[in-house]
Amino acid sequence: MHTDDDTTRRRTGTALAALLAADGLAHLYWATGATWPAPSERALSLAVLGTEVSFAPPVVLPLAALTLTAGAAVLAHSRHRGGRAARAVTGAVAAGLAVRGLAGLGWAAGLLPSPPGSPFHALNLAVYTPACLGFGWAAARLARAR
């Protein structure tokens, strides 16, 4: 029988793994040359990153592998599997999301440059930063769990 803490841990791990899997699958999709939801690679890059960066397979495939592997490790840790390695990866996910969330606050405050008029500013405020801060906090709590 699972305790309430165990249930929360499993749900948190599932949510984090789903986020990482969705990110990984998006990168695999972009590796095909598709640019949805943007009309072009340039527009996609400006919306997702706020700057022009290649979405070519050599760039996005390693990111896909990283996020999918991280998702599997987080899921394993949330189920008391994977030992220290899974816990360490969960901690690294927490740190990465926290750094991205703090950078998002920097962009929102105008401390970091972003192209004027790009969709990145609104997406950063409405989606990217809150998601990174919230999921980063959840990953940190999960990483502390033994």
PDB file of C-alpha atoms in Angstrom:
ATOM      1  CA  MET A   1       0.000   0.000   0.000  1.00  0.00           C
ATOM      2  CA  HIS A   2       1.222   3.500  -0.867  1.00  0.00           C
ATOM      3  CA  THR A   3       1.362   6.311   1.671  1.00  0.00           C
ATOM      4  CA  ASP A   4       0.157   9.832   0.885  1.00  0.00           C
ATOM      5  CA  ASP A   5       3.808  10.910   0.583  1.00  0.00           C
ATOM      6  CA  ASP A   6       4.443   8.061  -1.848  1.00  0.00           C
ATOM      7  CA  THR A   7       1.404   9.018  -3.912  1.00  0.00           C
ATOM      8  CA  THR A   8       2.533  12.655  -4.045  1.00  0.00           C
ATOM      9  CA  ARG A   9       6.039  11.560  -4.994  1.00  0.00           C
ATOM     10  CA  ARG A  10       4.729   9.356  -7.807  1.00  0.00           C
ATOM     11  CA  ARG A  11       2.414  12.072  -9.134  1.00  0.00           C
ATOM     12  CA  THR A  12       5.172  14.679  -9.025  1.00  0.00           C
ATOM     13  CA  GLY A  13       7.539  12.335 -10.840  1.00  0.00           C
ATOM     14  CA  THR A  14       4.911  11.536 -13.443  1.00  0.00           C
ATOM     15  CA  ALA A  15       4.202  15.234 -14.071  1.00  0.00           C
ATOM     16  CA  LEU A  16       7.904  16.077 -14.370  1.00  0.00           C
ATOM     17  CA  ALA A  17       8.566  13.088 -16.617  1.00  0.00           C
ATOM     18  CA  ALA A  18       5.617  14.082 -18.828  1.00  0.00           C
ATOM     19  CA  LEU A  19       6.966  17.634 -19.173  1.00  0.00           C
ATOM     20  CA  LEU A  20      10.430  16.353 -20.070  1.00  0.00           C
ATOM     21  CA  ALA A  21       8.997  13.771 -22.483  1.00  0.00           C
ATOM     22  CA  ALA A  22       6.892  16.431 -24.223  1.00  0.00           C
ATOM     23  CA  ASP A  23       9.983  18.621 -24.559  1.00  0.00           C
ATOM     24  CA  GLY A  24      12.034  15.706 -25.862  1.00  0.00           C
ATOM     25  CA  LEU A  25       9.361  14.703 -28.360  1.00  0.00           C
ATOM     26  CA  ALA A  26       9.083  18.307 -29.587  1.00  0.00           C
ATOM     27  CA  HIS A  27      12.834  18.306 -30.227  1.00  0.00           C
ATOM     28  CA  LEU A  28      12.579  14.994 -32.105  1.00  0.00           C
ATOM     29  CA  TYR A  29       9.766  16.484 -34.185  1.00  0.00           C
ATOM     30  CA  TRP A  30      11.825  19.600 -34.953  1.00  0.00           C
ATOM     31  CA  ALA A  31      14.739  17.352 -35.972  1.00  0.00           C
ATOM     32  CA  THR A  32      12.614  16.257 -38.954  1.00  0.00           C
ATOM     33  CA  GLY A  33      12.731  19.829 -40.265  1.00  0.00           C
ATOM     34  CA  ALA A  34       9.150  20.604 -39.211  1.00  0.00           C
ATOM     35  CA  THR A  35       8.681  23.918 -37.423  1.00  0.00           C
ATOM     36  CA  TRP A  36       5.177  23.702 -35.976  1.00  0.00           C
ATOM     37  CA  PRO A  37       3.811  25.712 -34.265  1.00  0.00           C
ATOM     38  CA  ALA A  38       5.807  28.386 -36.108  1.00  0.00           C
ATOM     39  CA  PRO A  39       5.817  29.043 -39.852  1.00  0.00           C
ATOM     40  CA  SER A  40       9.629  28.872 -40.162  1.00  0.00           C
ATOM     41  CA  GLU A  41      12.754  27.842 -38.269  1.00  0.00           C
ATOM     42  CA  ARG A  42      13.580  31.516 -37.654  1.00  0.00           C
ATOM     43  CA  ALA A  43      10.125  32.210 -36.219  1.00  0.00           C
ATOM     44  CA  LEU A  44      10.330  29.058 -34.091  1.00  0.00           C
ATOM     45  CA  SER A  45      13.731  30.040 -32.737  1.00  0.00           C
ATOM     46  CA  LEU A  46      12.578  33.571 -31.914  1.00  0.00           C
ATOM     47  CA  ALA A  47       9.451  32.267 -30.154  1.00  0.00           C
ATOM     48  CA  VAL A  48      11.188  29.531 -28.171  1.00  0.00           C
ATOM     49  CA  LEU A  49      14.563  31.136 -27.428  1.00  0.00           C
ATOM     50  CA  GLY A  50      14.222  34.825 -28.203  1.00  0.00           C
ATOM     51  CA  THR A  51      17.147  34.653 -30.613  1.00  0.00           C
ATOM     52  CA  GLU A  52      18.073  32.943 -33.878  1.00  0.00           C
ATOM     53  CA  VAL A  53      19.485  29.463 -33.300  1.00  0.00           C
ATOM     54  CA  SER A  54      19.580  26.430 -35.564  1.00  0.00           C
ATOM     55  CA  PHE A  55      17.012  23.695 -35.041  1.00  0.00           C
ATOM     56  CA  ALA A  56      18.982  21.290 -37.253  1.00  0.00           C
ATOM     57  CA  PRO A  57      19.245  17.644 -36.136  1.00  0.00           C
ATOM     58  CA  PRO A  58      22.809  17.971 -34.747  1.00  0.00           C
ATOM     59  CA  VAL A  59      21.481  20.658 -32.388  1.00  0.00           C
ATOM     60  CA  VAL A  60      18.081  19.298 -31.373  1.00  0.00           C
ATOM     61  CA  LEU A  61      18.740  15.539 -31.280  1.00  0.00           C
ATOM     62  CA  PRO A  62      21.160  15.724 -28.319  1.00  0.00           C
ATOM     63  CA  LEU A  63      18.621  17.928 -26.499  1.00  0.00           C
ATOM     64  CA  ALA A  64      15.917  15.360 -27.206  1.00  0.00           C
ATOM     65  CA  ALA A  65      18.110  12.556 -25.859  1.00  0.00           C
ATOM     66  CA  LEU A  66      18.956  14.607 -22.775  1.00  0.00           C
ATOM     67  CA  THR A  67      15.374  15.495 -21.889  1.00  0.00           C
ATOM     68  CA  LEU A  68      14.014  12.007 -22.582  1.00  0.00           C
ATOM     69  CA  THR A  69      16.770  10.393 -20.492  1.00  0.00           C
ATOM     70  CA  ALA A  70      16.221  12.916 -17.703  1.00  0.00           C
ATOM     71  CA  GLY A  71      12.489  12.189 -17.762  1.00  0.00           C
ATOM     72  CA  ALA A  72      13.147   8.468 -17.389  1.00  0.00           C
ATOM     73  CA  ALA A  73      15.502   9.095 -14.452  1.00  0.00           C
ATOM     74  CA  VAL A  74      13.013  11.399 -12.710  1.00  0.00           C
ATOM     75  CA  LEU A  75      10.270   8.829 -13.161  1.00  0.00           C
ATOM     76  CA  ALA A  76      12.547   6.108 -11.786  1.00  0.00           C
ATOM     77  CA  HIS A  77      13.494   8.215  -8.747  1.00  0.00           C
ATOM     78  CA  SER A  78       9.841   8.954  -8.043  1.00  0.00           C
ATOM     79  CA  ARG A  79       9.287   5.180  -7.826  1.00  0.00           C
ATOM     80  CA  HIS A  80      12.294   4.484  -5.551  1.00  0.00           C
ATOM     81  CA  ARG A  81      14.317   3.111  -8.446  1.00  0.00           C
ATOM     82  CA  GLY A  82      17.572   4.120 -10.078  1.00  0.00           C
ATOM     83  CA  GLY A  83      19.447   4.831  -6.848  1.00  0.00           C
ATOM     84  CA  ARG A  84      21.831   7.733  -6.518  1.00  0.00           C
ATOM     85  CA  ALA A  85      22.078   8.289 -10.262  1.00  0.00           C
ATOM     86  CA  ALA A  86      18.337   8.869 -10.662  1.00  0.00           C
ATOM     87  CA  ARG A  87      18.325  11.138  -7.626  1.00  0.00           C
ATOM     88  CA  ALA A  88      21.297  13.110  -8.995  1.00  0.00           C
ATOM     89  CA  VAL A  89      19.603  13.527 -12.375  1.00  0.00           C
ATOM     90  CA  THR A  90      16.436  14.710 -10.616  1.00  0.00           C
ATOM     91  CA  GLY A  91      18.558  17.277  -8.774  1.00  0.00           C
ATOM     92  CA  ALA A  92      20.153  18.365 -12.045  1.00  0.00           C
ATOM     93  CA  VAL A  93      16.682  18.776 -13.581  1.00  0.00           C
ATOM     94  CA  ALA A  94      15.695  20.934 -10.596  1.00  0.00           C
ATOM     95  CA  ALA A  95      18.821  23.073 -10.993  1.00  0.00           C
ATOM     96  CA  GLY A  96      18.357  23.459 -14.740  1.00  0.00           C
ATOM     97  CA  LEU A  97      14.726  24.465 -14.399  1.00  0.00           C
ATOM     98  CA  ALA A  98      15.595  26.903 -11.605  1.00  0.00           C
ATOM     99  CA  VAL A  99      18.312  28.540 -13.711  1.00  0.00           C
ATOM    100  CA  ARG A 100      15.940  28.831 -16.678  1.00  0.00           C
ATOM    101  CA  GLY A 101      13.214  30.221 -14.415  1.00  0.00           C
ATOM    102  CA  LEU A 102      15.568  32.843 -12.970  1.00  0.00           C
ATOM    103  CA  ALA A 103      16.761  33.772 -16.458  1.00  0.00           C
ATOM    104  CA  GLY A 104      13.107  34.136 -17.424  1.00  0.00           C
ATOM    105  CA  LEU A 105      12.662  36.615 -14.603  1.00  0.00           C
ATOM    106  CA  GLY A 106      15.703  38.472 -15.970  1.00  0.00           C
ATOM    107  CA  TRP A 107      14.113  38.633 -19.414  1.00  0.00           C
ATOM    108  CA  ALA A 108      10.801  39.735 -17.915  1.00  0.00           C
ATOM    109  CA  ALA A 109      12.547  42.521 -15.986  1.00  0.00           C
ATOM    110  CA  GLY A 110      14.438  43.650 -19.096  1.00  0.00           C
ATOM    111  CA  LEU A 111      17.819  42.672 -17.625  1.00  0.00           C
ATOM    112  CA  LEU A 112      18.490  40.194 -20.446  1.00  0.00           C
ATOM    113  CA  PRO A 113      18.006  41.165 -24.089  1.00  0.00           C
ATOM    114  CA  SER A 114      15.195  39.763 -26.205  1.00  0.00           C
ATOM    115  CA  PRO A 115      14.091  40.928 -29.634  1.00  0.00           C
ATOM    116  CA  PRO A 116      11.382  43.582 -29.505  1.00  0.00           C
ATOM    117  CA  GLY A 117       8.038  42.485 -30.855  1.00  0.00           C
ATOM    118  CA  SER A 118       8.896  38.777 -30.797  1.00  0.00           C
ATOM    119  CA  PRO A 119       6.429  36.306 -29.301  1.00  0.00           C
ATOM    120  CA  PHE A 120       9.171  35.202 -26.892  1.00  0.00           C
ATOM    121  CA  HIS A 121       8.460  37.998 -24.398  1.00  0.00           C
ATOM    122  CA  ALA A 122       4.797  37.049 -23.956  1.00  0.00           C
ATOM    123  CA  LEU A 123       5.499  33.295 -24.014  1.00  0.00           C
ATOM    124  CA  ASN A 124       8.284  33.741 -21.470  1.00  0.00           C
ATOM    125  CA  LEU A 125       5.959  35.616 -19.107  1.00  0.00           C
ATOM    126  CA  ALA A 126       2.905  33.411 -19.562  1.00  0.00           C
ATOM    127  CA  VAL A 127       4.375  29.929 -20.051  1.00  0.00           C
ATOM    128  CA  TYR A 128       8.120  29.355 -19.908  1.00  0.00           C
ATOM    129  CA  THR A 129       9.075  31.122 -16.682  1.00  0.00           C
ATOM    130  CA  PRO A 130       6.110  30.020 -14.546  1.00  0.00           C
ATOM    131  CA  ALA A 131       6.471  26.423 -15.791  1.00  0.00           C
ATOM    132  CA  CYS A 132      10.209  26.344 -15.104  1.00  0.00           C
ATOM    133  CA  LEU A 133       9.854  27.854 -11.633  1.00  0.00           C
ATOM    134  CA  GLY A 134       6.942  25.579 -10.680  1.00  0.00           C
ATOM    135  CA  PHE A 135       8.391  22.383 -12.090  1.00  0.00           C
ATOM    136  CA  GLY A 136      11.846  23.326 -10.783  1.00  0.00           C
ATOM    137  CA  TRP A 137      10.436  23.642  -7.267  1.00  0.00           C
ATOM    138  CA  ALA A 138       8.661  20.291  -7.648  1.00  0.00           C
ATOM    139  CA  ALA A 139      11.846  18.641  -8.949  1.00  0.00           C
ATOM    140  CA  ALA A 140      13.842  20.047  -6.029  1.00  0.00           C
ATOM    141  CA  ARG A 141      11.344  18.622  -3.542  1.00  0.00           C
ATOM    142  CA  LEU A 142      11.430  15.285  -5.355  1.00  0.00           C
ATOM    143  CA  ALA A 143      15.241  15.245  -5.470  1.00  0.00           C
ATOM    144  CA  ARG A 144      15.358  15.718  -1.688  1.00  0.00           C
ATOM    145  CA  ALA A 145      13.087  12.709  -1.176  1.00  0.00           C
ATOM    146  CA  ARG A 146      14.914   9.475  -0.450  1.00  0.00           C
TER     147      ARG A 146
END
